[in-house]
XYZ file of C-alpha atoms in Angstrom:
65
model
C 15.880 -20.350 -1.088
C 17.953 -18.486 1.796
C 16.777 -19.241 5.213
C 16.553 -16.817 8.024
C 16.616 -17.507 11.900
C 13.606 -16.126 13.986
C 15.090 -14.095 16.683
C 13.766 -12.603 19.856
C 12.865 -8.528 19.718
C 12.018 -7.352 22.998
C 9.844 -9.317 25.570
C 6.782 -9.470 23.533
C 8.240 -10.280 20.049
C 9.775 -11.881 17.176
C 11.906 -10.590 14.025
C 13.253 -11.790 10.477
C 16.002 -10.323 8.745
C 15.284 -9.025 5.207
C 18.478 -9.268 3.573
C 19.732 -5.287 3.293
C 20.347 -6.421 -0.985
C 16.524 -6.923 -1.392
C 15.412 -3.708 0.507
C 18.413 -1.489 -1.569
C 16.777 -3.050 -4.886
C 13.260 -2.041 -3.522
C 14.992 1.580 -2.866
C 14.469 1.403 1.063
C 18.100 2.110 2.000
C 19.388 5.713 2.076
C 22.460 6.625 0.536
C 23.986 6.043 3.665
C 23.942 2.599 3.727
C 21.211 2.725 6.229
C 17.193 1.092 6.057
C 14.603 4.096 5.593
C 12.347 4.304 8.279
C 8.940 2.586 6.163
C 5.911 1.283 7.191
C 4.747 -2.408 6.450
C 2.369 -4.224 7.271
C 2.543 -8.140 8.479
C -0.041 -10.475 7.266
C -0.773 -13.969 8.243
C -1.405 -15.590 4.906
C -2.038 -19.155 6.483
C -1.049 -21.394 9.471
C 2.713 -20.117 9.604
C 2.924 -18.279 6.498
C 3.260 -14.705 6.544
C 3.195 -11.646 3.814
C 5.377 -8.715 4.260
C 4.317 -5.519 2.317
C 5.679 -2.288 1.878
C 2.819 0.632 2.600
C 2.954 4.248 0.765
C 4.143 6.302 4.163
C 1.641 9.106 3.007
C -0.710 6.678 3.150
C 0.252 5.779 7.073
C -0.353 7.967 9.550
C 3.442 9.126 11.517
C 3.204 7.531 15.133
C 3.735 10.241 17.987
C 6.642 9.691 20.005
């Protein structure tokens, strides 16, 4: 089982790296190379265990810029 480093994002955060393979075999990376922009969500599943799951974008409303 890989493991990943927790990294800073911003002031107010933290991030994981999903390895680009898993997300191309999922079909969330364009043709480009590049990650689609897709909504998850983030559960906490337990004391420092987390779910990541892919959400249906029509069933996530678009944020407003």
């Amino acid at each position: 089982m890989p493991i990943h480093q927790l990294t800073q994002v911003g002031r107010t955060s933290g991030g994981v790296v999903l390895p680009k393979s898993e997300l191309r075999a999922l079909g969330l990376v364009d043709e480009d190379g590049n990650v689609k922009d897709q909504p998850v969500r983030v559960t906490q599943t337990d004391a420092g265990t987390w779910e990541v799951s892919v959400i249906d974008p029509n069933d996530y409303p678009k944020s407003v810029a």
